[in-house]
Amino acid sequence: MADKIFKKNDEVTLIIDDISDDGSGIGRSDGFIFFVKNALPGDEIRAKVMKVTKSYGFARMMEVIKPSAGRCKAKCAVAEKCGGCSLQNYKYEEQLKFKFNKVKNDLIRIGGIPAEEIEAKLRDIVGMDDPYRYRNKAQYPVRMGNDGKPHAGFYAGHTHSVIETKDCLIEPEINSRLLDAVLSWMNKNHVKAYDEETGKGLVRHVLIRHGFTSGECQVNLVINGSKIPDEAGLVALLKEVMPKDLKSITLCPNTRNDNVILGDTYRTIYGEGYITDTLVGITFKISPLSFYQVNPVQTEKLYGLARDYASLTGEEEVLDLYCGIGTISLMMAAKAGHVTGVEIVDRAIKDAKDNARINDIRNAEFITGAAEDVIQTMLPGADSRRRKPDVVVVDPPRKGCARSCIDAILTLAPSRVVYVSCNPATLARDLKIFREGGYELEKATPVDMFPHSSHVEVCCLLERLRSAKEHIEVTIDAEDSTGIYSEIVGVSDKI
Ligand code: SAH
């Protein structure tokens, strides 16, 4: 507990030693924790206290007294203001080291896995050769500026003020020209951008998505209404930028006054209303409302690991929990006997079924529902004629798997569990339960899906140890008649 009581506007000197989930630097003064934006591990800084709670505070960076050896100049001029890239001023190799250590420390500290075991089982982090221009999807808010003209950009961290960004360095370069086309159509037709305060104005967001493999592009305008003036003019300006590859222009009405970007429907004003792209060997049809992985280069690597870890031979029953639009399920289907995907969002399940049809994949089925509920119907004794899964894949959201879901997986006792995680802390918590339930961590590989953010994904393989009883019987038969195993039997019964 800190001895000192801090208050707003106090000045503190901090040595930053960690990074928070949202990418702020973490430092301590008199044992009290402060979060500071744009501060990096190894920095010594002077900061001004902005807000304190009982157990931590937020401070604003005033001066870097001694910079971290990992510090570099961010390539993007607005990196420090924009909420997108909190680590762009940290050398990429340092970002990777930080993410690897985060996974390692969480597995040891929260997962209770011995450090030597982690040393042996945690593989190198898979980074990107070129960690820029990696996103295939961008959502630009549009707002009126003080100059009376519409501007597009990104939100500043934790706020809805728009930082104008002509060229975001993690998005394709051509996006700035597509944005310019939308803005000049707005200027020409005196179309106002949406105002969150008054609820007036027409254009809310411009969404741009590219198929990195197909080259196809989609522009979706989110509007506060159902119609726009001069549709043909907008289409013509956008097509001028991408005459061949722009395949779809849509309008998505959203008149709600909340933080959700998309409306529930869309109308096509040019092209098909969708684009197609290929990922992990599967063709996806992507409508403006569909979820699609945003970093295709790293998704191939992450899901490639998941496929390798599953070691399928063509016979297995695979259960893919939290399956989204079925990316992993469909990829595994080619190598498995049968795959069942389970996902809570019905729209995603519809996309997964469509994707199975488009790819003529017939050994995959998809169920809408919460993983922790649907899996109960698959337990032995439940009214089900399902085959018991040989491999279970889980790819849960940040909060990890529900305890009841893990318990059900333990009851189903598949030989392998492939755990794909976007949050090392909940992964470590869940691995502890799997390990106590008779599974061993075979290997784990962190993958950097979102360079310049503090996020990291991990793919893990868990293998079921032979049940302790089997193990002991085999060992006793083979080499022991002295009864020294009786003690272990007592322990193993709990497994
Ligand atoms: N593997 C998927 C992405 C997984 S992201 C893909 O490649 O597309 C995590 C998914 O879990 C999201 O699609 C989310 O909608 C879903 N989800 C969240 N809570 C869930 C629950 N309790 N049961 C099932 N799915 C859930």
Coordinates of C-alpha atoms and ligand atoms in Angstrom, one line a residue:
M1 CA 0.0 0.0 0.0
A2 CA 1.3 3.5 -0.8
D3 CA 2.2 5.7 2.1
K4 CA 1.7 8.9 0.2
I5 CA -1.7 10.2 -0.8
F6 CA -1.6 11.7 -4.3
K7 CA -3.9 14.4 -5.7
K8 CA -4.7 16.0 -9.0
N9 CA -1.9 18.1 -10.5
D10 CA 0.8 16.6 -8.3
E11 CA 4.0 16.0 -10.2
V12 CA 5.6 12.6 -10.0
T13 CA 8.8 11.0 -11.4
L14 CA 8.2 7.5 -12.6
I15 CA 10.2 4.6 -14.0
I16 CA 7.9 2.8 -16.4
D17 CA 8.1 -1.0 -16.1
D18 CA 5.1 -2.4 -17.9
I19 CA 2.3 -1.7 -20.4
S20 CA -1.4 -2.0 -19.6
D21 CA -4.0 -3.7 -21.8
D22 CA -4.9 -0.4 -23.4
G23 CA -1.2 0.4 -24.2
S24 CA -0.5 2.9 -21.5
G25 CA 2.9 2.8 -19.6
I26 CA 2.7 1.6 -16.0
G27 CA 5.0 3.1 -13.3
R28 CA 5.0 3.4 -9.5
S29 CA 5.6 6.3 -7.2
D30 CA 5.8 5.4 -3.5
G31 CA 4.3 2.0 -4.4
F32 CA 1.3 3.7 -6.0
I33 CA 0.5 2.7 -9.6
F34 CA 0.1 5.2 -12.4
F35 CA -1.0 4.7 -16.0
V36 CA 0.6 7.1 -18.5
K37 CA -0.2 7.3 -22.2
N38 CA 2.8 7.2 -24.6
A39 CA 5.2 6.1 -21.8
L40 CA 7.3 2.9 -22.5
P41 CA 9.0 0.3 -20.3
G42 CA 12.5 1.6 -19.4
D43 CA 11.5 5.3 -19.7
E44 CA 12.1 7.6 -16.7
I45 CA 9.5 10.3 -16.9
R46 CA 8.0 13.4 -15.2
A47 CA 4.2 13.3 -15.2
K48 CA 1.3 15.3 -13.8
V49 CA -1.4 13.4 -11.9
M50 CA -4.8 13.8 -13.7
K51 CA -7.0 11.5 -11.6
V52 CA -6.6 9.2 -8.7
T53 CA -8.7 6.3 -7.4
K54 CA -8.2 4.3 -4.3
S55 CA -5.7 1.9 -5.8
Y56 CA -4.3 3.6 -8.9
G57 CA -4.0 6.8 -10.8
F58 CA -3.7 8.3 -14.3
A59 CA -1.0 10.8 -15.1
R60 CA -0.1 12.9 -18.2
M61 CA 3.4 12.7 -19.5
M62 CA 5.3 16.0 -19.1
E63 CA 8.8 15.1 -20.0
V64 CA 10.9 12.0 -20.8
I65 CA 13.8 12.4 -18.4
K66 CA 15.7 9.3 -19.7
P67 CA 14.2 7.5 -22.7
S68 CA 13.9 3.7 -22.8
A69 CA 16.4 2.0 -25.1
G70 CA 13.4 0.7 -27.0
R71 CA 12.0 4.2 -27.9
C72 CA 11.9 5.3 -31.5
K73 CA 10.2 8.0 -33.5
A74 CA 6.7 6.9 -34.5
K75 CA 6.4 6.8 -38.3
C76 CA 2.9 8.3 -38.1
A77 CA 2.7 12.0 -37.3
V78 CA -0.5 11.5 -35.2
A79 CA 0.4 8.3 -33.4
E80 CA 0.6 9.9 -30.0
K81 CA -2.9 11.5 -30.3
C82 CA -4.7 8.7 -32.1
G83 CA -6.2 5.9 -30.1
G84 CA -5.1 3.3 -32.6
C85 CA -1.4 2.7 -32.3
S86 CA -0.3 3.1 -28.7
L87 CA 3.1 1.4 -29.2
Q88 CA 4.2 2.9 -32.5
N89 CA 7.0 4.8 -30.7
Y90 CA 8.4 1.4 -29.4
K91 CA 10.8 -0.5 -31.8
Y92 CA 9.0 -3.4 -33.3
E93 CA 11.5 -6.0 -31.9
E94 CA 10.8 -4.5 -28.5
Q95 CA 7.1 -4.8 -29.0
L96 CA 7.5 -8.4 -29.8
K97 CA 9.8 -9.0 -26.8
F98 CA 7.2 -7.3 -24.5
K99 CA 4.4 -9.4 -25.9
F100 CA 6.4 -12.6 -25.6
N101 CA 7.2 -11.8 -21.9
K102 CA 3.6 -10.9 -21.2
V103 CA 2.5 -14.3 -22.3
K104 CA 5.3 -16.0 -20.4
N105 CA 4.8 -14.1 -17.2
D106 CA 1.0 -14.6 -17.2
L107 CA 1.4 -18.4 -17.8
I108 CA 3.8 -18.6 -14.9
R109 CA 2.1 -16.2 -12.5
I110 CA -1.6 -16.8 -13.2
G111 CA -1.4 -20.2 -14.8
G112 CA 0.9 -21.6 -12.1
I113 CA 3.0 -23.4 -14.7
P114 CA 6.6 -23.8 -13.5
A115 CA 9.1 -21.4 -15.2
E116 CA 11.3 -24.3 -16.5
E117 CA 8.2 -25.8 -18.2
I118 CA 7.4 -22.6 -19.9
E119 CA 11.0 -22.2 -21.0
A120 CA 10.7 -25.5 -22.7
K121 CA 7.2 -25.2 -24.2
L122 CA 6.7 -21.5 -25.1
R123 CA 7.9 -21.0 -28.7
D124 CA 9.1 -17.7 -30.2
I125 CA 6.6 -15.1 -31.0
V126 CA 5.5 -15.0 -34.6
G127 CA 5.8 -11.3 -35.7
M128 CA 5.3 -9.6 -39.1
D129 CA 8.1 -9.0 -41.6
D130 CA 6.5 -5.6 -42.4
P131 CA 4.3 -4.5 -39.5
Y132 CA 2.6 -1.7 -41.5
R133 CA -0.4 -1.6 -43.9
Y134 CA -1.6 -4.9 -42.4
R135 CA -5.2 -4.1 -41.8
N136 CA -7.8 -5.0 -44.5
K137 CA -10.6 -3.0 -42.8
A138 CA -10.9 0.6 -41.6
Q139 CA -13.8 2.5 -40.1
Y140 CA -13.3 6.2 -40.4
P141 CA -15.6 8.5 -38.4
V142 CA -16.6 11.7 -40.3
R143 CA -17.2 15.0 -38.4
M144 CA -17.5 18.6 -39.3
G145 CA -14.4 20.6 -38.5
N146 CA -14.1 24.2 -37.2
D147 CA -13.5 25.2 -40.9
G148 CA -17.1 24.2 -41.6
K149 CA -15.9 21.3 -43.8
P150 CA -16.2 17.5 -43.2
H151 CA -13.1 15.7 -42.0
A152 CA -12.4 11.9 -41.6
G153 CA -9.9 10.2 -39.3
F154 CA -9.8 8.2 -36.2
Y155 CA -10.9 8.7 -32.6
A156 CA -8.4 10.0 -30.1
G157 CA -7.8 7.5 -27.3
H158 CA -10.9 7.1 -24.9
T159 CA -12.8 10.0 -26.6
H160 CA -14.9 10.7 -29.6
S161 CA -12.9 13.6 -30.8
V162 CA -11.7 12.9 -34.3
I163 CA -8.0 13.1 -35.2
E164 CA -7.8 13.8 -38.9
T165 CA -5.6 11.2 -40.5
K166 CA -5.1 11.4 -44.2
D167 CA -2.9 8.3 -44.4
C168 CA -3.1 5.8 -41.6
L169 CA 0.1 3.7 -41.8
I170 CA -1.6 0.4 -40.8
E171 CA -4.2 0.7 -43.5
P172 CA -3.8 0.4 -47.3
E173 CA -2.5 3.6 -48.8
I174 CA -5.3 3.9 -51.3
N175 CA -7.8 4.5 -48.4
S176 CA -6.9 8.1 -48.2
R177 CA -7.8 8.6 -51.8
L178 CA -11.2 6.8 -51.3
L179 CA -11.8 9.1 -48.3
D180 CA -11.0 12.1 -50.3
A181 CA -13.5 11.0 -52.9
V182 CA -16.2 10.8 -50.2
L183 CA -15.3 14.1 -48.7
S184 CA -15.3 15.9 -52.1
W185 CA -18.8 14.4 -52.9
M186 CA -19.9 15.8 -49.5
N187 CA -18.5 19.2 -50.2
K188 CA -20.0 19.3 -53.7
N189 CA -23.4 18.4 -52.5
H190 CA -23.3 20.3 -49.2
V191 CA -23.7 17.1 -47.2
K192 CA -23.0 17.5 -43.5
A193 CA -21.2 15.0 -41.3
Y194 CA -23.1 13.6 -38.3
D195 CA -23.0 15.5 -35.0
E196 CA -23.1 13.2 -32.0
E197 CA -24.4 16.0 -29.7
T198 CA -27.3 17.2 -31.9
G199 CA -28.0 13.9 -33.7
K200 CA -28.1 15.9 -37.0
G201 CA -26.0 15.6 -40.1
L202 CA -25.9 12.7 -42.6
V203 CA -22.6 10.9 -42.9
R204 CA -21.4 9.0 -39.8
H205 CA -18.7 6.6 -40.9
V206 CA -16.9 5.4 -44.0
L207 CA -16.0 1.8 -43.9
I208 CA -13.4 0.4 -46.3
R209 CA -12.5 -3.2 -46.7
H210 CA -10.1 -4.9 -49.0
G211 CA -9.6 -8.6 -49.9
F212 CA -5.8 -8.8 -49.7
T213 CA -5.8 -12.0 -51.8
S214 CA -8.5 -11.1 -54.3
G215 CA -7.7 -7.4 -54.5
E216 CA -11.4 -6.6 -54.3
C217 CA -12.6 -3.5 -52.4
Q218 CA -15.8 -2.5 -50.6
V219 CA -16.9 1.0 -49.5
N220 CA -19.8 1.2 -47.0
L221 CA -21.2 4.6 -46.0
V222 CA -22.9 4.6 -42.6
I223 CA -25.6 7.3 -42.8
N224 CA -28.0 9.0 -40.3
G225 CA -31.0 8.4 -42.6
S226 CA -31.9 6.3 -45.6
K227 CA -31.0 8.3 -48.6
I228 CA -28.2 10.4 -50.0
P229 CA -28.2 13.1 -52.7
D230 CA -26.3 12.5 -55.9
E231 CA -25.7 8.7 -55.5
A232 CA -24.3 8.6 -59.1
G233 CA -21.8 11.3 -58.3
L234 CA -20.5 9.5 -55.3
V235 CA -20.2 6.2 -57.2
A236 CA -18.4 8.0 -60.1
L237 CA -15.8 9.7 -57.8
L238 CA -15.1 6.5 -56.0
K239 CA -14.8 4.5 -59.2
E240 CA -12.3 7.1 -60.5
V241 CA -10.0 6.1 -57.6
M242 CA -10.3 2.3 -58.2
P243 CA -11.8 1.7 -61.6
K244 CA -11.3 -2.1 -61.6
D245 CA -11.1 -3.4 -58.0
L246 CA -13.9 -1.4 -56.3
K247 CA -16.6 -4.1 -56.4
S248 CA -19.2 -2.9 -53.9
I249 CA -20.6 0.4 -52.6
T250 CA -23.3 0.3 -50.0
L251 CA -25.3 2.6 -47.7
C252 CA -25.9 1.5 -44.2
P253 CA -28.6 3.5 -42.4
N254 CA -28.0 4.0 -38.6
T255 CA -30.2 6.6 -37.0
R256 CA -29.6 5.3 -33.4
N257 CA -27.9 7.6 -31.0
D258 CA -25.4 5.2 -29.5
N259 CA -21.8 4.0 -30.0
V260 CA -22.5 1.1 -32.4
I261 CA -21.1 2.0 -35.8
L262 CA -23.2 -0.2 -38.1
G263 CA -26.9 -0.3 -38.7
D264 CA -28.7 -3.6 -39.1
T265 CA -29.3 -3.4 -42.9
Y266 CA -27.6 -2.0 -46.0
R267 CA -28.6 -1.1 -49.6
T268 CA -26.3 -1.6 -52.5
I269 CA -25.8 1.4 -54.8
Y270 CA -23.0 -0.2 -56.9
G271 CA -21.9 -3.7 -57.6
E272 CA -22.9 -6.9 -55.8
G273 CA -23.2 -5.8 -52.2
Y274 CA -20.3 -8.1 -51.2
I275 CA -16.7 -8.9 -52.0
T276 CA -14.9 -12.2 -51.9
D277 CA -11.5 -13.1 -50.5
T278 CA -9.5 -16.2 -49.7
L279 CA -8.1 -17.0 -46.3
V280 CA -6.6 -20.3 -45.0
G281 CA -7.6 -21.9 -48.3
I282 CA -11.3 -21.0 -48.0
T283 CA -13.2 -18.5 -50.1
F284 CA -15.3 -16.0 -48.0
K285 CA -18.1 -13.9 -49.2
I286 CA -17.9 -10.7 -47.2
S287 CA -20.9 -8.5 -46.9
P288 CA -20.6 -5.0 -45.2
L289 CA -22.1 -6.5 -42.0
S290 CA -20.0 -9.7 -41.9
F291 CA -17.1 -10.2 -39.5
Y292 CA -13.8 -11.0 -41.2
Q293 CA -10.3 -11.2 -39.7
V294 CA -8.6 -7.9 -40.1
N295 CA -5.0 -9.0 -40.4
P296 CA -5.0 -11.8 -43.0
V297 CA -1.3 -12.3 -43.1
Q298 CA -1.1 -13.2 -39.4
T299 CA -4.4 -15.0 -39.3
E300 CA -3.0 -17.5 -41.9
K301 CA -0.1 -18.0 -39.4
L302 CA -2.2 -18.3 -36.3
Y303 CA -4.8 -20.6 -37.7
G304 CA -2.1 -22.5 -39.6
L305 CA -0.6 -23.3 -36.1
A306 CA -4.1 -24.3 -34.8
R307 CA -4.4 -26.7 -37.8
D308 CA -0.9 -28.1 -37.2
Y309 CA -1.5 -28.5 -33.4
A310 CA -4.8 -30.4 -34.1
S311 CA -2.7 -33.1 -36.0
L312 CA -5.8 -34.3 -37.9
T313 CA -5.6 -37.5 -40.0
G314 CA -9.0 -37.2 -41.8
E315 CA -11.0 -39.3 -39.3
E316 CA -11.5 -37.0 -36.3
E317 CA -14.6 -35.4 -34.9
V318 CA -13.7 -31.8 -34.2
L319 CA -15.7 -29.4 -32.0
D320 CA -14.8 -25.7 -32.8
L321 CA -16.2 -23.5 -30.0
Y322 CA -16.6 -19.7 -30.4
C323 CA -16.3 -20.4 -34.2
G324 CA -17.3 -16.9 -35.5
I325 CA -17.9 -17.2 -39.3
G326 CA -16.4 -20.7 -39.3
T327 CA -12.8 -19.8 -40.4
I328 CA -11.2 -22.4 -38.2
S329 CA -14.0 -25.0 -38.6
L330 CA -13.9 -24.8 -42.4
M331 CA -10.1 -25.0 -42.5
M332 CA -10.1 -28.1 -40.3
A333 CA -12.9 -29.7 -42.2
A334 CA -10.6 -30.6 -45.1
K335 CA -8.5 -32.7 -42.7
A336 CA -11.2 -34.0 -40.3
G337 CA -14.0 -36.6 -40.4
H338 CA -16.6 -34.0 -39.3
V339 CA -16.5 -30.6 -37.6
T340 CA -19.2 -28.9 -35.5
G341 CA -18.9 -25.1 -35.0
V342 CA -20.7 -23.3 -32.2
E343 CA -21.1 -19.5 -32.0
I344 CA -23.4 -17.2 -30.1
V345 CA -24.0 -14.7 -32.9
D346 CA -26.6 -16.0 -35.3
R347 CA -25.5 -13.7 -38.1
A348 CA -22.0 -15.2 -38.0
I349 CA -23.5 -18.7 -38.1
K350 CA -25.4 -17.8 -41.2
D351 CA -22.2 -16.6 -42.8
A352 CA -20.4 -19.8 -41.7
K353 CA -23.1 -21.9 -43.3
D354 CA -22.9 -19.8 -46.5
N355 CA -19.1 -20.1 -46.5
A356 CA -19.4 -23.9 -46.2
R357 CA -21.8 -24.0 -49.2
I358 CA -19.6 -21.7 -51.3
N359 CA -16.6 -23.9 -50.7
D360 CA -18.7 -27.1 -51.1
I361 CA -17.7 -28.3 -47.6
R362 CA -20.2 -30.9 -46.5
N363 CA -18.7 -32.3 -43.3
A364 CA -19.1 -29.1 -41.2
E365 CA -22.3 -28.2 -39.3
F366 CA -22.9 -25.0 -37.3
I367 CA -25.0 -24.4 -34.2
T368 CA -26.1 -21.0 -32.8
G369 CA -25.8 -20.7 -29.0
A370 CA -23.5 -20.1 -26.1
A371 CA -20.6 -22.5 -26.1
E372 CA -21.2 -23.3 -22.4
D373 CA -24.9 -24.2 -23.1
V374 CA -24.6 -26.1 -26.4
I375 CA -21.7 -28.3 -25.1
Q376 CA -24.0 -29.5 -22.3
T377 CA -26.2 -31.2 -24.9
M378 CA -23.1 -33.1 -26.1
L379 CA -22.2 -34.7 -22.8
P380 CA -22.5 -38.5 -22.4
G381 CA -26.0 -39.3 -21.3
A382 CA -27.5 -36.1 -22.8
D383 CA -30.1 -36.7 -25.5
S384 CA -27.6 -36.7 -28.3
R385 CA -26.4 -39.1 -31.0
R386 CA -23.2 -37.1 -31.5
R387 CA -19.8 -38.6 -31.7
K388 CA -17.5 -37.6 -28.9
P389 CA -15.0 -35.0 -30.2
D390 CA -11.4 -36.2 -30.6
V391 CA -10.2 -32.6 -30.8
V392 CA -11.8 -29.5 -29.3
V393 CA -10.8 -26.0 -30.5
V394 CA -11.6 -22.9 -28.5
D395 CA -11.2 -19.3 -29.7
P396 CA -13.0 -17.3 -27.0
P397 CA -13.3 -13.5 -26.6
R398 CA -11.1 -11.7 -24.2
K399 CA -12.9 -13.0 -21.1
G400 CA -11.9 -16.5 -21.9
C401 CA -14.0 -19.7 -21.5
A402 CA -16.8 -20.0 -19.1
R403 CA -15.9 -22.4 -16.2
S404 CA -18.9 -24.6 -17.1
C405 CA -17.6 -24.9 -20.7
I406 CA -14.2 -26.1 -19.5
D407 CA -15.8 -28.5 -17.1
A408 CA -17.8 -30.0 -20.0
I409 CA -14.7 -30.2 -22.2
L410 CA -13.0 -32.1 -19.4
T411 CA -16.0 -34.5 -19.2
L412 CA -15.9 -35.1 -23.0
A413 CA -12.1 -35.8 -22.6
P414 CA -10.9 -35.2 -26.1
S415 CA -7.3 -36.2 -26.8
R416 CA -6.3 -32.7 -27.8
V417 CA -7.5 -29.2 -27.0
V418 CA -6.3 -26.4 -29.2
Y419 CA -6.8 -23.1 -27.4
V420 CA -6.5 -19.9 -29.4
S421 CA -6.5 -16.9 -27.1
C422 CA -6.6 -13.1 -27.5
N423 CA -5.9 -12.5 -23.8
P424 CA -3.0 -14.2 -22.1
A425 CA -4.4 -13.5 -18.6
T426 CA -7.6 -15.4 -19.1
L427 CA -5.7 -18.0 -21.1
A428 CA -3.5 -18.6 -18.2
R429 CA -6.5 -18.8 -15.8
D430 CA -8.1 -21.4 -18.1
L431 CA -5.0 -23.5 -18.6
K432 CA -4.7 -23.9 -14.9
I433 CA -8.1 -25.6 -14.9
F434 CA -7.2 -27.8 -17.9
R435 CA -4.0 -28.8 -16.2
E436 CA -5.7 -29.7 -13.0
G437 CA -8.2 -31.6 -15.1
G438 CA -5.7 -34.0 -16.6
Y439 CA -4.3 -32.0 -19.6
E440 CA -0.7 -31.1 -20.2
L441 CA 0.5 -28.0 -22.0
E442 CA 2.5 -29.4 -25.0
K443 CA 3.4 -26.1 -26.7
A444 CA 2.3 -22.5 -27.0
T445 CA 3.1 -19.9 -29.7
P446 CA 2.3 -16.2 -29.3
V447 CA 1.4 -14.5 -32.6
D448 CA 1.4 -10.7 -33.1
M449 CA -1.9 -10.1 -34.9
F450 CA -2.0 -6.3 -34.1
P451 CA 1.4 -4.7 -34.4
H452 CA 1.7 -1.3 -32.5
S453 CA -1.2 -2.2 -30.1
S454 CA -0.6 -4.0 -26.8
H455 CA -2.6 -7.0 -27.8
V456 CA -1.2 -10.5 -28.4
E457 CA -2.7 -13.8 -29.5
V458 CA -1.5 -17.2 -28.4
C459 CA -2.1 -20.7 -29.9
C460 CA -1.7 -23.5 -27.4
L461 CA -1.9 -27.3 -27.7
L462 CA -3.1 -29.2 -24.6
E463 CA -2.9 -33.0 -24.6
R464 CA -4.8 -35.3 -22.4
L465 CA -2.5 -37.4 -20.2
R466 CA -3.6 -41.0 -20.1
S467 CA -6.0 -41.1 -17.2
A468 CA -4.0 -41.5 -14.1
K469 CA -5.6 -44.9 -13.3
E470 CA -4.6 -46.3 -16.8
H471 CA -1.2 -44.9 -16.3
I472 CA -0.7 -46.7 -13.0
E473 CA -2.1 -50.0 -14.2
V474 CA 0.2 -50.0 -17.1
T475 CA 3.2 -49.1 -15.0
I476 CA 2.5 -51.6 -12.3
D477 CA 2.0 -54.4 -14.9
A478 CA 5.2 -53.5 -16.5
E479 CA 7.6 -53.0 -13.7
D480 CA 6.3 -52.9 -10.2
S481 CA 4.9 -55.2 -7.7
T482 CA 6.0 -53.4 -4.5
G483 CA 2.8 -51.3 -4.2
I484 CA 4.7 -47.9 -4.0
Y485 CA 2.1 -46.5 -6.4
S486 CA -0.7 -46.8 -4.0
E487 CA 0.1 -43.3 -2.7
I488 CA -0.1 -41.8 -6.2
V489 CA -3.4 -43.5 -6.8
G490 CA -4.9 -41.4 -4.0
V491 CA -3.7 -38.3 -5.7
S492 CA -4.6 -39.4 -9.2
D493 CA -8.2 -40.2 -8.3
K494 CA -8.8 -36.4 -8.1
I495 CA -7.6 -35.9 -11.6
Ligands
SAH1 N1 -12.6 -18.2 -34.7 C1 -13.4 -17.1 -35.1 C2 -13.3 -15.9 -34.2 C3 -13.5 -16.0 -32.8 S1 -13.6 -14.5 -32.0 C4 -13.2 -16.7 -36.5 O1 -12.1 -16.9 -37.0 O2 -14.0 -16.0 -37.1 C5 -14.7 -15.0 -30.6 C6 -16.1 -15.4 -31.0 O3 -16.8 -15.8 -29.9 C7 -16.9 -14.2 -31.6 O4 -17.4 -14.6 -32.8 C8 -18.0 -14.0 -30.5 O5 -19.3 -13.7 -31.1 C9 -18.1 -15.4 -30.0 N2 -18.7 -15.6 -28.6 C10 -18.6 -14.8 -27.6 N3 -19.2 -15.3 -26.4 C11 -19.6 -16.6 -26.8 C12 -20.2 -17.7 -26.1 N4 -20.5 -17.6 -24.8 N5 -20.5 -18.8 -26.8 C13 -20.2 -18.9 -28.1 N6 -19.6 -17.9 -28.8 C14 -19.3 -16.8 -28.2

